[in-house]
JSON list of C-alpha atoms and ligand atoms in Angstrom, two decimals:
[
{"chain": "A", "resi": 1, "resn": "MET", "atom": "CA", "xyz": [-115.65, -31.87, 107.17]},
{"chain": "A", "resi": 2, "resn": "THR", "atom": "CA", "xyz": [-112.01, -32.92, 107.02]},
{"chain": "A", "resi": 3, "resn": "GLU", "atom": "CA", "xyz": [-110.42, -34.65, 110.00]},
{"chain": "A", "resi": 4, "resn": "GLN", "atom": "CA", "xyz": [-107.04, -33.00, 110.69]},
{"chain": "A", "resi": 5, "resn": "ARG", "atom": "CA", "xyz": [-105.20, -36.18, 111.43]},
{"chain": "A", "resi": 6, "resn": "TYR", "atom": "CA", "xyz": [-101.86, -34.73, 112.50]},
{"chain": "A", "resi": 7, "resn": "LEU", "atom": "CA", "xyz": [-103.73, -33.53, 115.59]},
{"chain": "A", "resi": 8, "resn": "PRO", "atom": "CA", "xyz": [-103.21, -34.26, 118.40]},
{"chain": "A", "resi": 9, "resn": "ASP", "atom": "CA", "xyz": [-99.74, -35.80, 118.06]},
{"chain": "A", "resi": 10, "resn": "ALA", "atom": "CA", "xyz": [-98.80, -37.09, 114.60]},
{"chain": "A", "resi": 11, "resn": "ASP", "atom": "CA", "xyz": [-96.68, -34.20, 113.27]},
{"chain": "A", "resi": 12, "resn": "ASP", "atom": "CA", "xyz": [-94.18, -36.71, 111.86]},
{"chain": "A", "resi": 13, "resn": "VAL", "atom": "CA", "xyz": [-96.56, -38.46, 109.42]},
{"chain": "A", "resi": 14, "resn": "THR", "atom": "CA", "xyz": [-95.93, -37.49, 105.78]},
{"chain": "A", "resi": 15, "resn": "GLU", "atom": "CA", "xyz": [-97.63, -40.35, 103.88]},
{"chain": "A", "resi": 16, "resn": "PHE", "atom": "CA", "xyz": [-101.26, -41.41, 104.20]},
{"chain": "A", "resi": 17, "resn": "GLU", "atom": "CA", "xyz": [-104.40, -42.53, 102.41]},
{"chain": "A", "resi": 18, "resn": "ALA", "atom": "CA", "xyz": [-107.83, -40.90, 102.55]},
{"chain": "A", "resi": 19, "resn": "THR", "atom": "CA", "xyz": [-111.07, -40.63, 100.60]},
{"chain": "A", "resi": 20, "resn": "ALA", "atom": "CA", "xyz": [-111.94, -37.71, 98.30]},
{"chain": "A", "resi": 21, "resn": "THR", "atom": "CA", "xyz": [-115.17, -36.05, 99.46]},
{"chain": "A", "resi": 22, "resn": "GLU", "atom": "CA", "xyz": [-115.30, -33.04, 97.09]},
{"chain": "A", "resi": 23, "resn": "VAL", "atom": "CA", "xyz": [-113.39, -32.36, 93.88]},
{"chain": "A", "resi": 24, "resn": "ASP", "atom": "CA", "xyz": [-113.31, -29.01, 92.10]},
{"chain": "A", "resi": 25, "resn": "ASP", "atom": "CA", "xyz": [-111.27, -27.75, 89.10]},
{"chain": "A", "resi": 26, "resn": "ASP", "atom": "CA", "xyz": [-108.40, -26.69, 91.31]},
{"chain": "A", "resi": 27, "resn": "TYR", "atom": "CA", "xyz": [-108.80, -28.38, 94.67]},
{"chain": "A", "resi": 28, "resn": "VAL", "atom": "CA", "xyz": [-109.51, -31.73, 96.33]},
{"chain": "A", "resi": 29, "resn": "VAL", "atom": "CA", "xyz": [-111.17, -32.14, 99.74]},
{"chain": "A", "resi": 30, "resn": "LEU", "atom": "CA", "xyz": [-110.40, -35.34, 101.64]},
{"chain": "A", "resi": 31, "resn": "ASP", "atom": "CA", "xyz": [-112.23, -36.93, 104.59]},
{"chain": "A", "resi": 32, "resn": "GLY", "atom": "CA", "xyz": [-108.97, -36.73, 106.53]},
{"chain": "A", "resi": 33, "resn": "THR", "atom": "CA", "xyz": [-105.54, -35.23, 105.94]},
{"chain": "A", "resi": 34, "resn": "TYR", "atom": "CA", "xyz": [-102.08, -34.82, 107.43]},
{"chain": "A", "resi": 35, "resn": "PHE", "atom": "CA", "xyz": [-101.37, -31.75, 105.26]},
{"chain": "A", "resi": 36, "resn": "TYR", "atom": "CA", "xyz": [-101.09, -28.57, 107.35]},
{"chain": "A", "resi": 37, "resn": "PRO", "atom": "CA", "xyz": [-103.40, -25.81, 106.05]},
{"chain": "A", "resi": 38, "resn": "GLU", "atom": "CA", "xyz": [-101.82, -22.37, 106.25]},
{"chain": "A", "resi": 39, "resn": "GLY", "atom": "CA", "xyz": [-102.66, -20.38, 109.36]},
{"chain": "A", "resi": 40, "resn": "GLY", "atom": "CA", "xyz": [-101.35, -19.14, 112.68]},
{"chain": "A", "resi": 41, "resn": "GLY", "atom": "CA", "xyz": [-98.24, -17.75, 111.01]},
{"chain": "A", "resi": 42, "resn": "GLN", "atom": "CA", "xyz": [-97.25, -21.13, 109.54]},
{"chain": "A", "resi": 43, "resn": "PRO", "atom": "CA", "xyz": [-97.34, -21.74, 105.76]},
{"chain": "A", "resi": 44, "resn": "ALA", "atom": "CA", "xyz": [-99.14, -24.72, 104.23]},
{"chain": "A", "resi": 45, "resn": "ASP", "atom": "CA", "xyz": [-97.44, -28.03, 103.57]},
{"chain": "A", "resi": 46, "resn": "HIS", "atom": "CA", "xyz": [-96.60, -28.86, 99.97]},
{"chain": "A", "resi": 47, "resn": "GLY", "atom": "CA", "xyz": [-96.54, -32.32, 98.39]},
{"chain": "A", "resi": 48, "resn": "HIS", "atom": "CA", "xyz": [-98.46, -34.58, 96.03]},
{"chain": "A", "resi": 49, "resn": "LEU", "atom": "CA", "xyz": [-101.76, -36.42, 95.78]},
{"chain": "A", "resi": 50, "resn": "SER", "atom": "CA", "xyz": [-102.12, -39.54, 93.65]},
{"chain": "A", "resi": 51, "resn": "TRP", "atom": "CA", "xyz": [-105.03, -41.81, 92.84]},
{"chain": "A", "resi": 52, "resn": "ASP", "atom": "CA", "xyz": [-105.91, -44.56, 90.40]},
{"chain": "A", "resi": 53, "resn": "GLY", "atom": "CA", "xyz": [-105.12, -42.95, 87.04]},
{"chain": "A", "resi": 54, "resn": "GLY", "atom": "CA", "xyz": [-103.67, -39.63, 88.11]},
{"chain": "A", "resi": 55, "resn": "ARG", "atom": "CA", "xyz": [-101.38, -37.48, 90.18]},
{"chain": "A", "resi": 56, "resn": "ALA", "atom": "CA", "xyz": [-101.10, -33.81, 91.08]},
{"chain": "A", "resi": 57, "resn": "ARG", "atom": "CA", "xyz": [-98.82, -31.45, 92.93]},
{"chain": "A", "resi": 58, "resn": "VAL", "atom": "CA", "xyz": [-100.31, -29.79, 96.03]},
{"chain": "A", "resi": 59, "resn": "ARG", "atom": "CA", "xyz": [-99.36, -26.11, 95.69]},
{"chain": "A", "resi": 60, "resn": "THR", "atom": "CA", "xyz": [-101.15, -24.86, 98.80]},
{"chain": "A", "resi": 61, "resn": "VAL", "atom": "CA", "xyz": [-103.62, -26.05, 101.44]},
{"chain": "A", "resi": 62, "resn": "ARG", "atom": "CA", "xyz": [-106.33, -23.93, 103.00]},
{"chain": "A", "resi": 63, "resn": "LYS", "atom": "CA", "xyz": [-109.09, -24.42, 105.51]},
{"chain": "A", "resi": 64, "resn": "ASN", "atom": "CA", "xyz": [-112.58, -23.52, 104.36]},
{"chain": "A", "resi": 65, "resn": "HIS", "atom": "CA", "xyz": [-115.01, -23.80, 107.29]},
{"chain": "A", "resi": 66, "resn": "GLY", "atom": "CA", "xyz": [-114.56, -27.44, 108.37]},
{"chain": "A", "resi": 67, "resn": "ASP", "atom": "CA", "xyz": [-113.01, -28.60, 105.09]},
{"chain": "A", "resi": 68, "resn": "VAL", "atom": "CA", "xyz": [-109.34, -28.71, 104.14]},
{"chain": "A", "resi": 69, "resn": "ARG", "atom": "CA", "xyz": [-108.84, -27.87, 100.46]},
{"chain": "A", "resi": 70, "resn": "HIS", "atom": "CA", "xyz": [-105.73, -29.23, 98.75]},
{"chain": "A", "resi": 71, "resn": "TYR", "atom": "CA", "xyz": [-105.13, -26.84, 95.80]},
{"chain": "A", "resi": 72, "resn": "VAL", "atom": "CA", "xyz": [-103.59, -28.80, 92.95]},
{"chain": "A", "resi": 73, "resn": "ALA", "atom": "CA", "xyz": [-101.40, -28.01, 89.92]},
{"chain": "A", "resi": 74, "resn": "ASP", "atom": "CA", "xyz": [-99.52, -30.03, 87.29]},
{"chain": "A", "resi": 75, "resn": "VAL", "atom": "CA", "xyz": [-102.36, -32.58, 87.16]},
{"chain": "A", "resi": 76, "resn": "THR", "atom": "CA", "xyz": [-101.80, -35.72, 85.10]},
{"chain": "A", "resi": 77, "resn": "GLY", "atom": "CA", "xyz": [-104.86, -37.79, 84.19]},
{"chain": "A", "resi": 78, "resn": "ASP", "atom": "CA", "xyz": [-108.38, -36.85, 85.30]},
{"chain": "A", "resi": 79, "resn": "LEU", "atom": "CA", "xyz": [-108.97, -35.58, 88.81]},
{"chain": "A", "resi": 80, "resn": "PRO", "atom": "CA", "xyz": [-110.37, -38.27, 91.15]},
{"chain": "A", "resi": 81, "resn": "GLU", "atom": "CA", "xyz": [-114.12, -38.73, 91.60]},
{"chain": "A", "resi": 82, "resn": "ALA", "atom": "CA", "xyz": [-115.62, -38.12, 95.05]},
{"chain": "A", "resi": 83, "resn": "GLY", "atom": "CA", "xyz": [-115.38, -41.44, 96.88]},
{"chain": "A", "resi": 84, "resn": "ALA", "atom": "CA", "xyz": [-112.03, -42.38, 95.34]},
{"chain": "A", "resi": 85, "resn": "THR", "atom": "CA", "xyz": [-109.07, -43.38, 97.47]},
{"chain": "A", "resi": 86, "resn": "VAL", "atom": "CA", "xyz": [-106.31, -40.78, 97.35]},
{"chain": "A", "resi": 87, "resn": "ALA", "atom": "CA", "xyz": [-102.73, -41.17, 98.56]},
{"chain": "A", "resi": 88, "resn": "GLY", "atom": "CA", "xyz": [-101.13, -38.10, 100.11]},
{"chain": "A", "resi": 89, "resn": "GLU", "atom": "CA", "xyz": [-97.40, -37.46, 100.20]},
{"chain": "A", "resi": 90, "resn": "ILE", "atom": "CA", "xyz": [-96.16, -34.41, 102.09]},
{"chain": "A", "resi": 91, "resn": "ASP", "atom": "CA", "xyz": [-92.84, -32.72, 101.21]},
{"chain": "A", "resi": 92, "resn": "ALA", "atom": "CA", "xyz": [-91.03, -34.09, 104.26]},
{"chain": "A", "resi": 93, "resn": "GLU", "atom": "CA", "xyz": [-88.10, -31.67, 104.15]},
{"chain": "A", "resi": 94, "resn": "ARG", "atom": "CA", "xyz": [-90.37, -28.61, 104.16]},
{"chain": "A", "resi": 95, "resn": "ARG", "atom": "CA", "xyz": [-92.54, -30.15, 106.92]},
{"chain": "A", "resi": 96, "resn": "GLU", "atom": "CA", "xyz": [-89.45, -30.81, 109.04]},
{"chain": "A", "resi": 97, "resn": "ALA", "atom": "CA", "xyz": [-88.20, -27.24, 108.55]},
{"chain": "A", "resi": 98, "resn": "HIS", "atom": "CA", "xyz": [-91.59, -25.87, 109.68]},
{"chain": "A", "resi": 99, "resn": "ARG", "atom": "CA", "xyz": [-91.68, -28.21, 112.68]},
{"chain": "A", "resi": 100, "resn": "ARG", "atom": "CA", "xyz": [-88.27, -26.99, 113.84]},
{"chain": "A", "resi": 101, "resn": "MET", "atom": "CA", "xyz": [-89.04, -23.32, 113.15]},
{"chain": "A", "resi": 102, "resn": "HIS", "atom": "CA", "xyz": [-92.43, -23.38, 114.86]},
{"chain": "A", "resi": 103, "resn": "THR", "atom": "CA", "xyz": [-90.99, -25.06, 117.95]},
{"chain": "A", "resi": 104, "resn": "ALA", "atom": "CA", "xyz": [-88.15, -22.53, 118.03]},
{"chain": "A", "resi": 105, "resn": "GLN", "atom": "CA", "xyz": [-90.78, -19.79, 117.96]},
{"chain": "A", "resi": 106, "resn": "HIS", "atom": "CA", "xyz": [-92.37, -21.27, 121.10]},
{"chain": "A", "resi": 107, "resn": "VAL", "atom": "CA", "xyz": [-88.98, -21.25, 122.84]},
{"chain": "A", "resi": 108, "resn": "VAL", "atom": "CA", "xyz": [-88.13, -17.66, 121.96]},
{"chain": "A", "resi": 109, "resn": "SER", "atom": "CA", "xyz": [-91.65, -16.50, 122.87]},
{"chain": "A", "resi": 110, "resn": "ARG", "atom": "CA", "xyz": [-91.38, -18.24, 126.25]},
{"chain": "A", "resi": 111, "resn": "VAL", "atom": "CA", "xyz": [-87.94, -16.76, 126.99]},
{"chain": "A", "resi": 112, "resn": "VAL", "atom": "CA", "xyz": [-89.15, -13.24, 126.15]},
{"chain": "A", "resi": 113, "resn": "LEU", "atom": "CA", "xyz": [-92.30, -13.65, 128.28]},
{"chain": "A", "resi": 114, "resn": "ASP", "atom": "CA", "xyz": [-90.29, -14.95, 131.26]},
{"chain": "A", "resi": 115, "resn": "GLU", "atom": "CA", "xyz": [-87.47, -12.44, 131.04]},
{"chain": "A", "resi": 116, "resn": "TYR", "atom": "CA", "xyz": [-89.20, -9.28, 129.79]},
{"chain": "A", "resi": 117, "resn": "GLY", "atom": "CA", "xyz": [-92.91, -9.87, 130.46]},
{"chain": "A", "resi": 118, "resn": "ALA", "atom": "CA", "xyz": [-93.66, -9.22, 126.78]},
{"chain": "A", "resi": 119, "resn": "ALA", "atom": "CA", "xyz": [-96.30, -11.09, 124.81]},
{"chain": "A", "resi": 120, "resn": "THR", "atom": "CA", "xyz": [-96.03, -12.47, 121.28]},
{"chain": "A", "resi": 121, "resn": "ALA", "atom": "CA", "xyz": [-98.17, -10.13, 119.17]},
{"chain": "A", "resi": 122, "resn": "GLY", "atom": "CA", "xyz": [-97.59, -11.97, 115.89]},
{"chain": "A", "resi": 123, "resn": "ASN", "atom": "CA", "xyz": [-95.27, -14.35, 114.14]},
{"chain": "A", "resi": 124, "resn": "GLN", "atom": "CA", "xyz": [-94.46, -15.63, 110.66]},
{"chain": "A", "resi": 125, "resn": "ILE", "atom": "CA", "xyz": [-92.68, -18.92, 110.12]},
{"chain": "A", "resi": 126, "resn": "HIS", "atom": "CA", "xyz": [-90.81, -19.82, 106.90]},
{"chain": "A", "resi": 127, "resn": "ALA", "atom": "CA", "xyz": [-88.70, -22.86, 106.10]},
{"chain": "A", "resi": 128, "resn": "ASP", "atom": "CA", "xyz": [-85.45, -20.85, 106.27]},
{"chain": "A", "resi": 129, "resn": "ARG", "atom": "CA", "xyz": [-86.21, -17.86, 108.51]},
{"chain": "A", "resi": 130, "resn": "SER", "atom": "CA", "xyz": [-88.90, -16.63, 110.91]},
{"chain": "A", "resi": 131, "resn": "ARG", "atom": "CA", "xyz": [-89.93, -13.51, 112.75]},
{"chain": "A", "resi": 132, "resn": "ILE", "atom": "CA", "xyz": [-91.79, -12.72, 115.97]},
{"chain": "A", "resi": 133, "resn": "ASP", "atom": "CA", "xyz": [-93.25, -9.39, 117.12]},
{"chain": "A", "resi": 134, "resn": "PHE", "atom": "CA", "xyz": [-93.22, -8.70, 120.86]},
{"chain": "A", "resi": 135, "resn": "GLU", "atom": "CA", "xyz": [-95.00, -6.07, 122.94]},
{"chain": "A", "resi": 136, "resn": "PRO", "atom": "CA", "xyz": [-94.76, -4.15, 125.11]},
{"chain": "A", "resi": 137, "resn": "VAL", "atom": "CA", "xyz": [-90.97, -4.13, 125.12]},
{"chain": "A", "resi": 138, "resn": "ASP", "atom": "CA", "xyz": [-87.88, -2.25, 123.98]},
{"chain": "A", "resi": 139, "resn": "PHE", "atom": "CA", "xyz": [-84.79, -4.44, 123.36]},
{"chain": "A", "resi": 140, "resn": "ASP", "atom": "CA", "xyz": [-81.17, -3.42, 123.00]},
{"chain": "A", "resi": 141, "resn": "ASP", "atom": "CA", "xyz": [-78.40, -5.53, 121.43]},
{"chain": "A", "resi": 142, "resn": "GLU", "atom": "CA", "xyz": [-77.47, -7.08, 124.75]},
{"chain": "A", "resi": 143, "resn": "ASP", "atom": "CA", "xyz": [-81.06, -8.24, 125.27]},
{"chain": "A", "resi": 144, "resn": "VAL", "atom": "CA", "xyz": [-80.99, -9.92, 121.88]},
{"chain": "A", "resi": 145, "resn": "GLU", "atom": "CA", "xyz": [-77.80, -11.81, 122.74]},
{"chain": "A", "resi": 146, "resn": "ARG", "atom": "CA", "xyz": [-79.38, -12.87, 126.02]},
{"chain": "A", "resi": 147, "resn": "ILE", "atom": "CA", "xyz": [-82.58, -14.10, 124.35]},
{"chain": "A", "resi": 148, "resn": "GLU", "atom": "CA", "xyz": [-80.50, -16.13, 121.89]},
{"chain": "A", "resi": 149, "resn": "ARG", "atom": "CA", "xyz": [-78.35, -17.63, 124.66]},
{"chain": "A", "resi": 150, "resn": "LEU", "atom": "CA", "xyz": [-81.31, -18.55, 126.92]},
{"chain": "A", "resi": 151, "resn": "SER", "atom": "CA", "xyz": [-83.21, -20.05, 123.97]},
{"chain": "A", "resi": 152, "resn": "ASN", "atom": "CA", "xyz": [-80.26, -22.25, 123.04]},
{"chain": "A", "resi": 153, "resn": "GLU", "atom": "CA", "xyz": [-79.73, -23.32, 126.65]},
{"chain": "A", "resi": 154, "resn": "ALA", "atom": "CA", "xyz": [-83.35, -24.48, 126.80]},
{"chain": "A", "resi": 155, "resn": "ILE", "atom": "CA", "xyz": [-82.99, -26.36, 123.50]},
{"chain": "A", "resi": 156, "resn": "GLU", "atom": "CA", "xyz": [-79.77, -28.05, 124.69]},
{"chain": "A", "resi": 157, "resn": "ARG", "atom": "CA", "xyz": [-81.61, -29.44, 127.73]},
{"chain": "A", "resi": 158, "resn": "ASP", "atom": "CA", "xyz": [-83.65, -31.38, 125.13]},
{"chain": "A", "resi": 159, "resn": "PRO", "atom": "CA", "xyz": [-86.96, -31.88, 126.99]},
{"chain": "A", "resi": 160, "resn": "ASP", "atom": "CA", "xyz": [-89.85, -33.77, 125.39]},
{"chain": "A", "resi": 161, "resn": "VAL", "atom": "CA", "xyz": [-92.35, -31.79, 123.32]},
{"chain": "A", "resi": 162, "resn": "ARG", "atom": "CA", "xyz": [-95.84, -33.25, 123.81]},
{"chain": "A", "resi": 163, "resn": "LYS", "atom": "CA", "xyz": [-98.95, -32.43, 121.87]},
{"chain": "A", "resi": 164, "resn": "ALA", "atom": "CA", "xyz": [-102.40, -33.34, 123.14]},
{"chain": "A", "resi": 165, "resn": "GLU", "atom": "CA", "xyz": [-105.98, -32.18, 122.95]},
{"chain": "A", "resi": 166, "resn": "ARG", "atom": "CA", "xyz": [-106.97, -30.81, 126.36]},
{"chain": "A", "resi": 167, "resn": "PRO", "atom": "CA", "xyz": [-110.28, -29.53, 127.78]},
{"chain": "A", "resi": 168, "resn": "ARG", "atom": "CA", "xyz": [-110.60, -25.80, 127.18]},
{"chain": "A", "resi": 169, "resn": "GLU", "atom": "CA", "xyz": [-111.14, -25.18, 130.89]},
{"chain": "A", "resi": 170, "resn": "GLU", "atom": "CA", "xyz": [-107.75, -26.70, 131.71]},
{"chain": "A", "resi": 171, "resn": "VAL", "atom": "CA", "xyz": [-106.07, -24.75, 128.90]},
{"chain": "A", "resi": 172, "resn": "GLU", "atom": "CA", "xyz": [-107.51, -21.45, 130.10]},
{"chain": "A", "resi": 173, "resn": "GLU", "atom": "CA", "xyz": [-106.30, -22.22, 133.62]},
{"chain": "A", "resi": 174, "resn": "ARG", "atom": "CA", "xyz": [-102.79, -23.33, 132.66]},
{"chain": "A", "resi": 175, "resn": "THR", "atom": "CA", "xyz": [-101.96, -20.83, 129.92]},
{"chain": "A", "resi": 176, "resn": "GLU", "atom": "CA", "xyz": [-99.97, -17.95, 131.33]},
{"chain": "A", "resi": 177, "resn": "GLU", "atom": "CA", "xyz": [-101.16, -14.39, 130.75]},
{"chain": "A", "resi": 178, "resn": "GLY", "atom": "CA", "xyz": [-99.47, -13.08, 127.61]},
{"chain": "A", "resi": 179, "resn": "ARG", "atom": "CA", "xyz": [-98.54, -16.51, 126.24]},
{"chain": "A", "resi": 180, "resn": "ALA", "atom": "CA", "xyz": [-101.48, -17.02, 123.87]},
{"chain": "A", "resi": 181, "resn": "LEU", "atom": "CA", "xyz": [-104.42, -15.09, 122.50]},
{"chain": "A", "resi": 182, "resn": "LEU", "atom": "CA", "xyz": [-107.05, -17.46, 123.88]},
{"chain": "A", "resi": 183, "resn": "ASP", "atom": "CA", "xyz": [-109.78, -14.88, 123.38]},
{"chain": "A", "resi": 184, "resn": "MET", "atom": "CA", "xyz": [-109.18, -15.14, 119.63]},
{"chain": "A", "resi": 185, "resn": "ILE", "atom": "CA", "xyz": [-110.16, -18.84, 119.61]},
{"chain": "A", "resi": 186, "resn": "PRO", "atom": "CA", "xyz": [-113.97, -19.13, 119.25]},
{"chain": "A", "resi": 187, "resn": "ASP", "atom": "CA", "xyz": [-115.67, -20.30, 122.47]},
{"chain": "A", "resi": 188, "resn": "HIS", "atom": "CA", "xyz": [-117.04, -23.48, 120.91]},
{"chain": "A", "resi": 189, "resn": "VAL", "atom": "CA", "xyz": [-113.56, -24.83, 120.18]},
{"chain": "A", "resi": 190, "resn": "ASP", "atom": "CA", "xyz": [-113.14, -27.42, 122.94]},
{"chain": "A", "resi": 191, "resn": "PRO", "atom": "CA", "xyz": [-110.93, -29.38, 123.40]},
{"chain": "A", "resi": 192, "resn": "LEU", "atom": "CA", "xyz": [-107.91, -27.33, 122.34]},
{"chain": "A", "resi": 193, "resn": "ARG", "atom": "CA", "xyz": [-104.70, -28.71, 120.95]},
{"chain": "A", "resi": 194, "resn": "VAL", "atom": "CA", "xyz": [-101.83, -27.92, 123.32]},
{"chain": "A", "resi": 195, "resn": "VAL", "atom": "CA", "xyz": [-98.08, -28.03, 122.75]},
{"chain": "A", "resi": 196, "resn": "GLU", "atom": "CA", "xyz": [-96.19, -28.60, 125.99]},
{"chain": "A", "resi": 197, "resn": "VAL", "atom": "CA", "xyz": [-92.41, -28.42, 126.28]},
{"chain": "A", "resi": 198, "resn": "GLU", "atom": "CA", "xyz": [-91.85, -30.40, 129.45]},
{"chain": "A", "resi": 199, "resn": "GLY", "atom": "CA", "xyz": [-91.00, -28.18, 132.41]},
{"chain": "A", "resi": 200, "resn": "PHE", "atom": "CA", "xyz": [-90.68, -25.11, 130.19]},
{"chain": "A", "resi": 201, "resn": "ASP", "atom": "CA", "xyz": [-93.73, -24.05, 128.19]},
{"chain": "A", "resi": 202, "resn": "TYR", "atom": "CA", "xyz": [-97.45, -24.76, 127.77]},
{"chain": "A", "resi": 203, "resn": "CYS", "atom": "CA", "xyz": [-99.26, -23.18, 124.85]},
{"chain": "A", "resi": 204, "resn": "PRO", "atom": "CA", "xyz": [-102.39, -23.90, 122.79]},
{"chain": "A", "resi": 205, "resn": "CYS", "atom": "CA", "xyz": [-101.27, -24.22, 119.16]},
{"chain": "A", "resi": 206, "resn": "GLY", "atom": "CA", "xyz": [-102.44, -26.11, 116.07]},
{"chain": "A", "resi": 207, "resn": "GLY", "atom": "CA", "xyz": [-99.14, -26.02, 114.16]},
{"chain": "A", "resi": 208, "resn": "THR", "atom": "CA", "xyz": [-96.58, -28.75, 113.57]},
{"chain": "A", "resi": 209, "resn": "HIS", "atom": "CA", "xyz": [-93.69, -29.12, 116.03]},
{"chain": "A", "resi": 210, "resn": "VAL", "atom": "CA", "xyz": [-90.77, -31.44, 116.80]},
{"chain": "A", "resi": 211, "resn": "ASP", "atom": "CA", "xyz": [-91.11, -34.22, 119.42]},
{"chain": "A", "resi": 212, "resn": "SER", "atom": "CA", "xyz": [-87.88, -33.51, 121.27]},
{"chain": "A", "resi": 213, "resn": "LEU", "atom": "CA", "xyz": [-86.65, -29.94, 121.80]},
{"chain": "A", "resi": 214, "resn": "GLY", "atom": "CA", "xyz": [-83.04, -30.72, 120.82]},
{"chain": "A", "resi": 215, "resn": "ASP", "atom": "CA", "xyz": [-84.25, -31.40, 117.26]},
{"chain": "A", "resi": 216, "resn": "VAL", "atom": "CA", "xyz": [-84.74, -27.65, 116.78]},
{"chain": "A", "resi": 217, "resn": "GLY", "atom": "CA", "xyz": [-80.98, -27.08, 116.40]},
{"chain": "A", "resi": 218, "resn": "ARG", "atom": "CA", "xyz": [-79.46, -23.70, 117.28]},
{"chain": "A", "resi": 219, "resn": "VAL", "atom": "CA", "xyz": [-81.35, -20.43, 117.17]},
{"chain": "A", "resi": 220, "resn": "ARG", "atom": "CA", "xyz": [-79.43, -17.54, 115.57]},
{"chain": "A", "resi": 221, "resn": "ILE", "atom": "CA", "xyz": [-81.10, -14.15, 115.85]},
{"chain": "A", "resi": 222, "resn": "THR", "atom": "CA", "xyz": [-80.27, -12.27, 112.66]},
{"chain": "A", "resi": 223, "resn": "ASN", "atom": "CA", "xyz": [-82.11, -8.99, 113.10]},
{"chain": "A", "resi": 224, "resn": "ARG", "atom": "CA", "xyz": [-83.97, -6.79, 115.56]},
{"chain": "A", "resi": 225, "resn": "GLU", "atom": "CA", "xyz": [-86.23, -3.99, 114.42]},
{"chain": "A", "resi": 226, "resn": "SER", "atom": "CA", "xyz": [-88.43, -1.53, 116.24]},
{"chain": "A", "resi": 227, "resn": "LYS", "atom": "CA", "xyz": [-91.98, -1.70, 114.85]},
{"chain": "A", "resi": 228, "resn": "GLY", "atom": "CA", "xyz": [-93.45, 1.20, 116.79]},
{"chain": "A", "resi": 229, "resn": "GLU", "atom": "CA", "xyz": [-93.21, 2.70, 120.24]},
{"chain": "A", "resi": 230, "resn": "ASP", "atom": "CA", "xyz": [-93.31, -0.51, 122.24]},
{"chain": "A", "resi": 231, "resn": "THR", "atom": "CA", "xyz": [-93.18, -3.29, 119.64]},
{"chain": "A", "resi": 232, "resn": "GLU", "atom": "CA", "xyz": [-89.99, -5.15, 118.74]},
{"chain": "A", "resi": 233, "resn": "ARG", "atom": "CA", "xyz": [-89.50, -7.59, 115.87]},
{"chain": "A", "resi": 234, "resn": "ILE", "atom": "CA", "xyz": [-86.91, -10.35, 116.11]},
{"chain": "A", "resi": 235, "resn": "GLU", "atom": "CA", "xyz": [-85.84, -12.38, 113.08]},
{"chain": "A", "resi": 236, "resn": "PHE", "atom": "CA", "xyz": [-84.04, -15.69, 113.40]},
{"chain": "A", "resi": 237, "resn": "GLU", "atom": "CA", "xyz": [-82.62, -18.65, 111.52]},
{"chain": "A", "resi": 238, "resn": "LEU", "atom": "CA", "xyz": [-81.76, -22.17, 112.66]},
{"chain": "A", "resi": 239, "resn": "ALA", "atom": "CA", "xyz": [-78.51, -24.07, 112.39]},
{"chain": "A", "resi": 240, "resn": "SER", "atom": "CA", "xyz": [-78.73, -27.86, 112.03]},
{"chain": "A", "resi": 241, "resn": "ALA", "atom": "CA", "xyz": [-79.63, -29.97, 115.03]},
{"chain": "B", "resi": 1, "resn": "ZN", "atom": "ZN1", "xyz": [-96.93, -23.73, 117.67]}
]
């Protein structure tokens, strides 16, 4: 069982120490980690692990039941023994890009829900571009301009972005219809990690996000594509904060 230490509110930590609990030919499990394991449309963090006598690049990170596996490559020295202290170092630039992108996704999803009543059916974050699928909705070019403008107005107001673990009952009560697929989260998961943009959005989410909305920068919608009768895909990039 790996403690996911960036939860509830430590998305900015990129260096840490932990203890190896399981070591295989190509992965290391730690008792706790700040590395984000891929999921929920957000890619894994990259970085390095080092220990007494060795070092390795972390090429991807995946959850396996309760464990977080750090898949390693370019290993120098012997892999650590279980019980060894391991230092983790997350690629901070990539982490920051994902934090900004994932928070931008929350903003655009909220704007589309408020303005068009459409839910986020799926999303995929990358460091340099992201996409969100909405349904049921049919956008035209003017709608896209409006979504971009309203998203950037919200970002410019620069409210706090708070993350906290909240009782599931509260989350089910406060999450607006269409904002999150709560039914997809197994019943036993309680509390739930919530990302709240003060006065703007409340959404259960386990990804990494900025602490202050202005840090997102500017959203630029680069493409709109119809993905079926009532599904629209929006692609966007971010300009610097
Ligand atoms: Zn999120």
